[in-house]
Amino acid sequence: MKMLIEIGVEELPAIPFLKELNNIEPKFKSALDEYNIKCDFRLDYTPRRVVLHGDMDEFAGDKVVESIGAPKHVALGSDHNWSAAAIGFAKKCGISLDELKFENINGKEVLYHKSVIKGDLSKNLLAKVINKFISSLNFGKSMRWGDGKYEFIRPIRSIVAVLDDELVDMEIYGVKSQMAFYPHRNYGYEMVKFASIDEYYSALERNGIILGADKRREKILNEFKQIEQNSGLKIELDEDLLDEVVAITEMPTALMGGFEKEFLEVPSEVIVTSMKENQRYFPLRDQNGISNHFVVVSNAISSDSNLIIKGNEKVLRARLSDAKFFWESDLASEFSSAKLKNITYLAGLGSMYDKEIRERQIARELAKIYEKELKDEFGGEFIDELDRAVMLSKADLATSMVYEFTDLQGIMGSYYAKHRKENHFVVEAIKEQYLPNKEGSECPKSYFSSVVALSSKLDTLMGLFSINKIPTGNKDPYALRRAAAGVIRIVLNLNIEFDIKKILSLIAQNYAKFDLGSLELFITDRLYTMYNANPSVIKACLDSGVRDIKRLNLAIIALDEISKDSEFKENFSTFKRLANIIKDSKIDSVDESLMEHESERALYNKFNSLNLDINDTKGYLLSLFDLKPYIDSYFDNVMINSDDPKIKSNRISIIGQIYQAFLKVADIKEITI
């Protein structure tokens, strides 16, 4: 049967809807599965409707119901008459006592009954399916309407439920189904009736609605190309913004507008942010950068597009006027950290000024570790400028512009610092202090900027852990996981040694005491999300006790690559056995005079002849894995558990030193293949 379901709603907010979009089809399928209905369907949507259409089986599938009752000795009394438990089971299954049977299940004879419930007509179940489907959708915040009985992302205003061109009568969320839908608002407010599913699609188009999101996207992109050809400008295409405008339009039309060139005096990031976030406009660029033009994707249908353009220009002009005022006002004001004393960071951690003081102390400690790299890059002494960069890094939080455009913190600070002719290293460090700020984003470009960014992230982690604001489950309100991952990414980007344990201990004096091991574990746990590697390989590397991020990175990459070799699984059993034998055994120095078998001497001599270079992690591991034939011979010919405790200890130490060599990279017993 052909199926058409339309849930008509008031305008859906784009962002929460798009977050749930990928779950909508699976959730409808789950609702169908619960009622055993097979349906080949697709999803379409506009801001005022969610549409599911396709082919549905006329009947739901038969349902097999299996019931298990009491054991035989309980069901039958000593007089071989049915007990109350058996009588209750028969009643529950809707059968007579004569129909009771036993079945052997898991070695026990128990009452058992299997019945087949004939599948109902799909149309009789459709209301339940739709109800379950709607209630399963999760858009975050919901609205209540009417008497407050119903709750959904937006009020539901119409329901279409049609099978083979026949209306399925139902009431969902207080709305009765009908073969009618709401048209595009420019076409009127009365519902449009249709007589068949095919007529529904044609009626949509006649009433200003492009149902397919892909078709709306294609229309927008084609009009973008036309605008670029006509204007000679280039549209700055933001895919997330494009998804939004596709979701909020039913008949999109791309139009180009403009604004006065005087507003280009404001930093381009402010103009772009104002366009995208406030108005969902697309900026246009020329060879010099941002131009004084924009593209709006309108949902209005009008014979005079100039009216739409002028209206949007007026709105943008007002916002840019505000931005220009903020910019000029901030430039005329003091740019320093002093105002941060009046901005609270977090209870227990003082003000934003206090945070900068702590960050400065961390930066100084890091500067001691990476002094050579910083001097070479800076071209001489750098510490005063590093102090200045840290102390100015959050100063823009006290500016009017960042108060209005919070996403521009750091970026605006770099503009204000540049205006005041601060050193270019200071300017760049302020701009890059929050990097990397999301998956796939860039890292700070210099050692100088990296130290400032690391100081900020380390203070955030240390500070929040010290006041017990530790993420639990999926909740991470202070983005500490992102901060921890950022520390690792910056270190790997610079390819520098960075011992987490030592550095946390080094900077801990400025915070209330807490278990530093918990933060160390929190940071290293981020490694599991950063590599496409066998998790047991990452665990093995971490269980080595190594906490230098550079060494851990090399170890994970090398060991994961080796473990993926086709012969590794077969050969690894030898080393697993070696590791399991050692476990917590004491490893002493080896006494060659206690060796009785050639296999002992061969393994010992071969191991000691290896030219092991821990800096060549893969070569180091391969050399140790090449000991396999010697270890196999050792296990075949040597009785480790000798009656002589000295010989036993010596034999354990021979293989123990090999295990200890592995342990400099990874605890191999943790690897599972």
XYZ file of C-alpha atoms in Angstrom:
673
model
C 0.000 0.000 0.000
C 1.162 3.542 -0.703
C 1.645 5.426 2.549
C 1.682 9.147 3.275
C 2.114 10.668 6.723
C 2.499 14.394 7.262
C 2.886 15.900 10.713
C 2.113 19.582 10.235
C 3.653 21.920 12.809
C 4.394 25.553 13.454
C 7.847 26.622 12.204
C 10.520 24.208 13.429
C 13.682 25.769 14.918
C 16.498 24.672 12.624
C 19.336 23.790 14.993
C 17.500 21.436 17.409
C 15.666 19.866 14.470
C 18.899 19.222 12.551
C 20.485 17.659 15.642
C 17.684 15.098 15.764
C 17.358 14.705 11.975
C 19.509 11.580 11.646
C 17.451 9.859 14.358
C 14.019 10.469 12.804
C 14.021 7.617 10.277
C 15.412 5.024 12.747
C 12.815 6.073 15.329
C 9.957 5.676 12.848
C 11.311 2.260 11.899
C 11.491 1.342 15.588
C 7.832 2.296 16.008
C 6.923 0.166 12.975
C 8.946 -2.765 14.293
C 7.124 -2.706 17.612
C 3.894 -3.423 15.754
C 5.595 -5.789 13.294
C 4.794 -3.641 10.250
C 7.060 -3.723 7.232
C 7.412 -0.441 5.392
C 9.836 0.924 2.808
C 9.758 4.661 3.425
C 11.689 7.912 3.128
C 11.742 11.107 5.136
C 11.250 14.632 3.844
C 10.735 17.855 5.726
C 10.166 21.584 5.523
C 10.033 24.007 8.467
C 6.282 23.321 8.801
C 5.999 19.606 8.155
C 7.668 16.230 8.688
C 6.688 13.815 5.917
C 7.128 10.033 5.830
C 6.078 8.355 2.626
C 6.609 5.048 0.837
C 5.107 1.546 0.659
C 3.606 -0.232 3.667
C 2.422 -3.841 3.972
C -1.344 -4.119 4.283
C -1.099 -6.424 7.292
C 1.289 -6.398 10.222
C 3.296 -9.607 10.523
C 2.073 -12.436 12.701
C 3.403 -12.295 16.246
C 4.658 -15.421 18.007
C 4.054 -15.345 21.753
C 5.915 -17.828 23.941
C 4.918 -18.288 27.579
C 6.875 -20.216 30.204
C 5.250 -21.300 33.430
C 6.014 -23.204 36.611
C 8.301 -26.291 36.749
C 6.611 -29.659 36.471
C 6.938 -30.510 40.174
C 5.121 -27.263 41.021
C 2.518 -27.453 38.248
C 1.467 -31.020 39.174
C 0.607 -31.833 42.767
C 1.352 -35.125 44.482
C -2.098 -36.281 43.401
C -1.175 -35.498 39.774
C -3.818 -32.807 39.640
C -3.076 -29.360 38.258
C -1.961 -26.872 40.889
C -3.163 -23.291 41.244
C -0.010 -22.171 39.406
C -0.911 -24.369 36.418
C -4.537 -23.214 36.422
C -3.356 -19.584 36.457
C -0.949 -20.259 33.580
C -3.739 -21.793 31.464
C -5.968 -18.808 32.145
C -3.181 -16.400 31.235
C -2.572 -18.197 27.935
C -6.290 -18.523 27.162
C -6.241 -22.331 26.919
C -7.952 -25.219 28.685
C -6.230 -27.422 31.237
C -6.254 -30.250 28.689
C -4.039 -28.133 26.451
C -1.304 -27.658 29.056
C 2.059 -29.094 28.032
C 5.594 -29.309 29.372
C 8.763 -28.433 27.525
C 12.409 -29.025 28.420
C 14.005 -25.577 28.685
C 17.546 -25.216 29.999
C 17.427 -28.725 31.410
C 14.144 -28.230 33.291
C 10.632 -29.402 32.442
C 8.332 -26.398 32.659
C 4.893 -25.391 31.461
C 5.167 -24.012 27.959
C 2.759 -22.547 25.457
C 3.341 -20.977 22.054
C 0.671 -19.064 20.187
C 0.573 -17.082 16.994
C -1.312 -13.802 16.981
C -2.528 -12.967 13.524
C -1.252 -9.619 12.294
C -3.829 -6.831 12.293
C -4.494 -4.482 9.394
C -1.771 -1.845 9.266
C -4.362 0.932 9.092
C -5.736 -0.209 12.453
C -2.290 0.174 14.017
C -1.128 3.332 12.273
C -2.344 5.749 14.952
C -0.381 3.856 17.611
C 2.708 3.843 15.390
C 2.520 7.606 14.778
C 1.855 8.348 18.441
C 4.833 6.284 19.551
C 7.023 7.812 16.853
C 6.201 11.416 17.786
C 6.732 10.780 21.496
C 10.136 9.190 20.786
C 11.569 12.294 19.110
C 13.907 14.351 21.262
C 14.654 17.942 20.269
C 15.808 19.139 23.663
C 13.319 21.732 24.857
C 9.647 21.205 23.982
C 6.563 23.418 23.929
C 3.182 22.866 25.526
C 0.042 24.263 23.945
C -3.692 24.347 24.434
C -4.457 23.162 27.958
C -0.862 21.969 28.380
C -1.733 18.342 27.774
C 0.511 17.914 24.726
C 4.229 18.493 24.362
C 6.382 18.656 21.232
C 9.120 20.854 19.728
C 6.377 23.060 18.254
C 2.556 22.793 18.360
C 1.126 20.191 15.971
C -1.519 21.763 13.740
C -2.396 19.038 11.216
C -2.104 15.312 10.646
C -2.181 13.545 7.282
C -2.429 9.742 7.410
C -3.272 8.151 4.065
C -2.981 4.543 2.871
C -3.731 3.806 -0.781
C -5.423 7.191 -1.194
C -7.776 6.554 1.720
C -7.702 8.642 4.883
C -6.924 6.702 8.048
C -9.144 8.219 10.693
C -7.277 9.071 13.906
C -6.647 11.775 16.451
C -3.046 12.580 17.400
C -2.162 15.192 20.037
C -5.707 16.501 19.852
C -5.594 16.905 16.064
C -7.841 14.860 13.769
C -6.384 13.475 10.562
C -7.589 14.844 7.257
C -6.494 14.903 3.640
C -5.360 18.506 3.776
C -2.182 20.457 4.478
C -1.142 24.031 5.161
C 0.367 25.840 2.156
C 3.284 28.276 2.111
C 2.268 31.260 4.220
C 2.402 33.576 1.202
C -0.268 31.393 -0.427
C -2.738 31.726 2.428
C -3.702 30.358 5.814
C -6.482 27.969 4.804
C -5.709 24.266 4.461
C -5.403 22.825 0.959
C -7.367 19.644 0.356
C -6.239 16.776 -1.888
C -7.919 13.585 -3.091
C -4.918 11.260 -3.574
C -1.288 10.842 -2.630
C -0.184 11.875 -6.121
C -2.326 14.979 -5.884
C -0.678 15.814 -2.532
C 2.722 16.170 -4.206
C 1.444 18.285 -7.078
C -0.613 20.429 -4.692
C 2.491 21.125 -2.601
C 4.343 22.544 -5.594
C 1.334 24.618 -6.646
C 1.230 26.087 -3.158
C 4.833 27.210 -2.837
C 6.413 24.177 -1.164
C 9.495 22.248 -2.284
C 9.230 19.137 -0.127
C 12.691 17.650 -0.712
C 15.553 19.187 1.262
C 17.964 18.119 -1.490
C 15.911 19.994 -4.079
C 15.852 23.131 -1.927
C 19.614 22.883 -1.447
C 20.138 22.458 -5.208
C 17.976 25.506 -5.937
C 19.937 27.618 -3.445
C 23.334 26.546 -4.793
C 22.296 27.180 -8.395
C 21.167 30.685 -7.455
C 24.442 31.206 -5.555
C 26.362 30.415 -8.743
C 24.256 32.879 -10.690
C 24.889 35.622 -8.118
C 28.646 34.953 -8.243
C 28.659 35.124 -12.040
C 26.666 38.362 -12.112
C 28.577 40.120 -9.324
C 32.123 38.849 -9.801
C 32.185 38.155 -6.055
C 32.638 34.875 -4.167
C 30.118 33.621 -1.635
C 31.638 32.370 1.612
C 29.830 29.051 1.786
C 29.267 27.722 5.294
C 27.824 24.200 5.134
C 26.263 24.385 8.605
C 24.587 27.665 7.722
C 23.421 26.180 4.418
C 21.833 23.267 6.318
C 20.011 25.799 8.475
C 18.577 27.837 5.611
C 17.510 24.643 3.848
C 15.676 23.649 7.034
C 13.901 27.001 7.514
C 12.683 27.548 3.945
C 9.922 25.952 1.896
C 10.549 27.947 -1.283
C 14.075 29.403 -0.961
C 15.221 32.317 -3.093
C 18.801 33.650 -2.929
C 19.054 37.437 -3.161
C 22.048 39.788 -2.977
C 22.027 42.895 -0.826
C 24.610 45.450 0.233
C 25.644 47.887 2.947
C 27.723 51.052 3.245
C 31.486 50.659 2.813
C 32.142 52.588 6.010
C 31.189 49.486 7.963
C 34.193 47.665 6.475
C 36.302 49.585 8.999
C 35.006 47.080 11.548
C 36.993 43.796 11.675
C 35.694 41.328 9.108
C 35.029 38.670 11.782
C 32.490 41.001 13.388
C 30.715 41.597 10.088
C 30.658 37.892 9.231
C 29.470 36.893 12.714
C 26.725 39.503 12.622
C 25.601 38.243 9.215
C 25.681 34.528 9.986
C 24.538 34.262 13.572
C 22.026 37.073 13.746
C 20.574 37.044 10.242
C 21.706 33.811 8.555
C 23.276 35.778 5.697
C 26.159 34.563 3.557
C 29.093 37.017 3.228
C 30.550 37.871 -0.178
C 34.272 38.367 -0.751
C 36.341 40.105 -3.382
C 40.098 39.951 -3.988
C 40.682 42.211 -0.967
C 38.614 40.226 1.496
C 35.128 40.799 2.817
C 32.987 42.996 0.555
C 30.069 45.246 1.423
C 27.579 42.720 0.065
C 25.701 39.700 1.407
C 23.319 36.996 0.242
C 20.068 36.293 2.022
C 18.082 33.126 1.344
C 14.510 34.311 1.607
C 11.473 32.139 2.242
C 9.149 34.901 1.119
C 7.481 34.686 -2.276
C 7.133 38.122 -3.852
C 6.990 39.610 -7.323
C 9.205 42.456 -6.114
C 12.428 41.055 -4.637
C 13.742 44.596 -4.045
C 11.358 44.966 -1.114
C 12.823 41.822 0.492
C 16.386 43.006 -0.149
C 15.778 46.478 1.262
C 14.155 45.047 4.374
C 17.147 42.806 5.049
C 19.595 45.633 4.320
C 17.827 47.766 6.893
C 18.100 45.079 9.562
C 21.781 44.426 8.851
C 22.595 48.136 8.766
C 21.231 48.505 12.288
C 23.362 45.626 13.560
C 26.495 46.871 11.836
C 25.899 50.354 13.240
C 25.909 48.839 16.717
C 29.067 46.871 15.911
C 30.818 49.992 14.619
C 29.892 51.846 17.791
C 31.256 48.997 19.955
C 34.465 48.907 17.910
C 35.126 52.626 18.187
C 34.177 52.693 21.855
C 36.517 49.813 22.685
C 39.404 51.382 20.784
C 38.992 54.530 22.863
C 38.964 52.580 26.137
C 41.796 51.096 28.145
C 42.800 47.587 27.048
C 44.295 45.826 30.050
C 43.661 43.032 32.517
C 42.667 45.445 35.302
C 38.935 45.286 34.470
C 39.031 41.490 34.801
C 39.199 41.873 38.578
C 35.478 42.680 38.444
C 34.566 39.596 36.397
C 34.049 36.418 38.412
C 35.520 33.267 36.885
C 34.090 30.586 39.164
C 33.306 30.330 42.857
C 36.430 29.006 44.498
C 38.688 30.176 41.675
C 38.335 33.917 42.007
C 38.108 36.421 39.183
C 39.229 36.283 35.564
C 42.207 38.353 36.707
C 43.103 35.610 39.208
C 42.884 33.084 36.381
C 45.337 35.106 34.305
C 47.763 35.271 37.241
C 47.673 31.467 37.501
C 48.083 31.108 33.736
C 51.105 33.414 33.865
C 52.723 31.177 36.477
C 52.107 28.085 34.329
C 53.502 29.878 31.271
C 56.668 30.710 33.190
C 57.145 27.069 34.208
C 56.634 25.906 30.643
C 59.017 28.596 29.423
C 61.774 27.046 31.548
C 61.186 23.663 29.901
C 61.043 24.992 26.343
C 63.430 27.921 26.777
C 65.661 27.021 23.814
C 62.775 26.651 21.365
C 61.194 29.897 22.536
C 64.446 31.868 22.351
C 65.217 30.572 18.872
C 61.732 31.459 17.678
C 61.512 34.838 19.409
C 65.041 35.842 18.553
C 66.148 36.558 22.101
C 64.659 37.082 25.547
C 60.922 36.591 25.519
C 59.680 36.276 29.098
C 58.361 39.850 29.464
C 56.348 39.542 26.246
C 55.101 36.108 27.313
C 53.871 37.605 30.594
C 52.180 40.387 28.636
C 50.511 37.976 26.223
C 49.043 35.948 29.082
C 47.895 38.970 31.068
C 46.216 40.505 28.001
C 44.765 37.217 26.724
C 41.369 37.582 28.445
C 41.248 41.397 28.500
C 38.708 41.500 25.659
C 36.125 39.863 27.940
C 35.632 43.335 29.408
C 34.971 44.954 26.011
C 31.602 45.900 24.566
C 32.234 43.930 21.374
C 32.904 40.603 23.081
C 29.979 41.205 25.426
C 27.790 41.378 22.309
C 29.642 38.759 20.225
C 30.953 36.207 22.717
C 32.292 33.890 20.004
C 34.841 36.560 19.054
C 36.784 36.466 22.331
C 40.480 36.211 21.587
C 39.949 37.393 18.020
C 38.856 40.850 19.154
C 41.600 40.927 21.760
C 44.179 40.447 19.015
C 42.731 43.407 17.096
C 42.831 45.645 20.153
C 46.385 44.521 20.955
C 47.492 45.165 17.388
C 45.880 48.628 17.458
C 48.022 49.377 20.511
C 51.109 48.166 18.653
C 51.812 45.157 20.873
C 54.522 42.729 19.727
C 53.227 40.533 16.872
C 53.912 37.394 18.963
C 51.615 38.812 21.646
C 48.935 39.636 19.083
C 49.006 36.127 17.567
C 49.056 34.443 20.984
C 45.917 36.317 22.056
C 44.200 35.331 18.804
C 45.196 31.653 19.026
C 44.818 31.077 22.780
C 41.636 28.985 22.437
C 42.985 26.751 19.661
C 42.276 23.973 18.984
C 38.682 24.784 19.862
C 36.949 21.930 18.065
C 37.680 18.676 16.303
C 39.689 19.288 13.160
C 40.550 22.900 13.985
C 44.063 24.285 13.702
C 46.586 24.423 16.539
C 48.554 27.544 17.504
C 51.249 28.168 14.895
C 54.204 29.056 17.143
C 55.849 27.860 20.349
C 55.030 31.239 21.885
C 51.299 30.980 21.113
C 51.284 27.307 22.093
C 52.653 28.058 25.558
C 49.919 30.672 26.081
C 47.230 28.230 24.884
C 48.613 25.380 27.005
C 48.697 27.621 30.074
C 45.035 28.530 29.599
C 43.915 24.927 29.129
C 46.031 23.573 31.979
C 44.707 26.201 34.373
C 41.142 25.392 33.358
C 41.730 21.684 33.999
C 43.639 22.155 37.255
C 41.211 24.770 38.525
C 38.017 22.856 37.819
C 39.404 19.589 39.199
C 40.598 21.401 42.325
C 37.013 22.522 43.096
C 35.596 19.124 42.111
C 33.867 20.259 38.919
C 34.689 16.996 37.159
C 32.672 15.810 34.128
C 30.359 12.861 34.720
C 28.750 10.755 32.025
C 27.972 12.832 28.952
C 27.842 16.071 30.919
C 30.804 18.390 30.475
C 29.521 21.954 31.048
C 33.012 23.463 31.212
C 34.321 21.610 28.116
C 37.130 19.956 30.083
C 37.363 17.033 27.659
C 37.969 19.504 24.852
C 40.618 21.273 26.947
C 42.403 17.984 27.685
C 42.318 16.935 24.044
C 43.595 20.401 23.151
C 46.647 19.943 25.391
C 47.493 16.669 23.649
C 46.962 18.080 20.165
C 49.151 21.129 20.812
C 51.970 18.948 22.123
C 51.768 16.567 19.162
C 51.616 19.495 16.751
C 54.891 20.843 18.171
C 56.354 17.321 18.493
C 57.792 18.142 21.900
C 58.305 16.104 25.056
C 55.536 16.763 27.563
C 55.373 14.576 30.659
C 51.839 15.049 31.980
C 52.600 13.707 35.443
C 55.651 15.907 35.976
C 54.025 19.053 34.640
C 50.866 18.645 36.729
C 53.027 18.187 39.831
C 55.063 21.236 38.850
C 52.060 23.578 38.666
C 49.920 22.049 41.438
C 51.069 24.466 44.145
C 48.699 27.195 42.932
C 45.558 25.104 43.486
C 43.676 23.456 46.318
C 44.958 19.928 46.871
C 43.257 17.144 44.927
C 44.207 13.767 43.469
C 46.465 14.701 40.549
C 46.227 11.104 39.343
C 42.543 11.649 38.521
C 43.402 14.553 36.209
C 46.319 12.630 34.712
C 43.932 9.766 33.907
C 41.337 12.202 32.554
C 43.859 13.659 30.113
C 45.320 10.323 28.980
C 41.806 8.909 28.480
C 41.405 11.361 25.612
C 43.915 9.256 23.662
C 41.235 6.596 23.173
C 39.200 9.034 21.068
C 42.138 10.386 19.073
C 43.403 7.233 17.375
C 41.788 4.730 15.055
C 43.595 1.988 16.942
C 42.854 -1.157 18.905
C 41.844 0.177 22.355
C 43.868 -2.558 24.054
C 46.976 -1.239 22.303
C 46.354 2.219 23.780
C 45.757 0.659 27.213
C 48.975 -1.352 26.906
C 50.949 1.804 26.125
C 49.375 3.689 29.020
C 49.987 0.789 31.405
C 53.695 1.093 30.679
C 53.612 4.052 33.042
C 54.973 6.400 30.376
C 53.283 9.801 30.611
C 55.229 11.729 28.017
C 52.703 12.511 25.274
C 55.293 12.387 22.497
C 56.509 8.922 23.521
C 52.949 7.666 24.005
C 52.032 8.864 20.527
C 54.990 7.061 18.954
C 54.252 3.924 20.969
C 50.551 3.784 20.041
C 51.232 4.323 16.340
C 54.076 1.781 16.192
C 52.423 -0.937 18.280
C 49.072 -0.603 16.498
C 50.794 -0.867 13.113
C 52.762 -3.956 14.199
C 49.679 -5.597 15.736
C 47.792 -5.289 12.428
C 50.349 -7.469 10.639
C 48.773 -10.730 9.428
C 51.261 -12.890 11.384
C 51.123 -10.934 14.615
C 48.122 -12.725 16.131
C 49.694 -16.134 15.576
C 53.085 -15.095 16.970
C 51.839 -12.933 19.826
C 50.883 -15.910 22.008
C 54.577 -16.392 22.804
C 54.871 -12.884 24.247
C 51.530 -13.096 26.024
C 52.803 -16.216 27.759
C 56.043 -14.449 28.654
C 54.166 -11.519 30.185
C 51.763 -13.759 32.115
C 54.629 -15.798 33.607
C 56.335 -12.662 34.903
C 53.314 -10.824 36.330
C 54.451 -9.578 39.749
C 57.664 -11.608 39.908
C 60.792 -9.895 41.192
C 63.328 -9.360 38.426
C 66.953 -9.599 39.562
C 70.179 -9.358 37.611
C 70.974 -12.520 35.622
C 73.760 -14.852 36.813
C 75.222 -16.633 33.760
C 76.860 -19.273 35.963
C 73.405 -20.566 36.910
C 72.441 -21.307 33.281
C 72.169 -25.047 32.570
C 70.703 -25.156 29.061
C 71.903 -23.769 25.741
C 68.436 -22.217 25.188
C 68.990 -20.030 28.252
C 72.335 -18.779 26.996
C 71.061 -18.291 23.434
C 68.108 -16.161 24.548
C 70.179 -14.159 27.029
C 72.983 -13.491 24.538
C 70.596 -12.619 21.706
C 68.707 -10.137 23.892
C 71.914 -8.473 25.057
C 73.155 -8.193 21.482
C 70.136 -6.132 20.421
C 70.843 -2.516 19.556
C 67.728 -1.108 21.178
C 66.998 2.562 20.511
C 63.895 3.762 22.366
C 63.747 6.806 20.067
C 63.064 4.442 17.150
C 59.922 3.025 18.723
C 58.893 0.730 15.889
C 62.430 -0.598 15.386
C 62.729 -1.086 19.158
C 59.541 -3.181 19.280
C 60.361 -5.180 16.157
C 63.745 -6.107 17.616
C 62.062 -7.447 20.739
C 59.408 -9.323 18.754
C 62.236 -10.899 16.695
C 63.211 -12.790 19.851
C 60.227 -15.110 19.314
C 62.154 -18.222 18.116
C 64.628 -17.888 21.002
C 61.797 -17.509 23.529
C 59.939 -20.503 22.018
C 63.082 -22.600 22.335
C 63.500 -21.398 25.903
C 59.944 -22.410 26.826
C 60.333 -25.791 25.074
C 63.617 -26.764 26.689
C 63.815 -25.005 30.043
C 61.844 -25.858 33.165
C 61.351 -22.434 34.706
C 59.937 -23.751 37.985
C 63.142 -25.432 39.067
C 63.353 -26.956 42.541
C 66.404 -24.794 43.119
C 65.049 -21.341 44.059
C 68.181 -19.577 42.749
C 67.918 -21.248 39.346
C 64.168 -20.562 39.213
C 64.717 -16.899 40.061
C 67.480 -16.644 37.447
C 65.291 -18.179 34.749
C 62.438 -15.818 35.551
C 64.883 -12.890 35.380
C 66.081 -13.950 31.903
C 62.608 -13.470 30.419
C 61.777 -10.776 32.946
C 64.380 -8.421 31.485
C 62.729 -8.846 28.086
C 59.358 -7.998 29.602
C 60.890 -4.953 31.277
C 62.277 -3.841 27.919
C 58.782 -4.083 26.428
C 57.438 -2.196 29.431
C 59.402 0.895 28.418
C 56.887 1.125 25.550
C 53.851 -0.963 26.498
C 52.596 -3.591 28.905
C 52.123 -6.302 26.281
C 49.976 -8.518 28.488
C 47.142 -5.979 28.100
C 46.923 -6.431 24.323
C 43.959 -8.428 23.031
C 43.911 -9.415 19.371
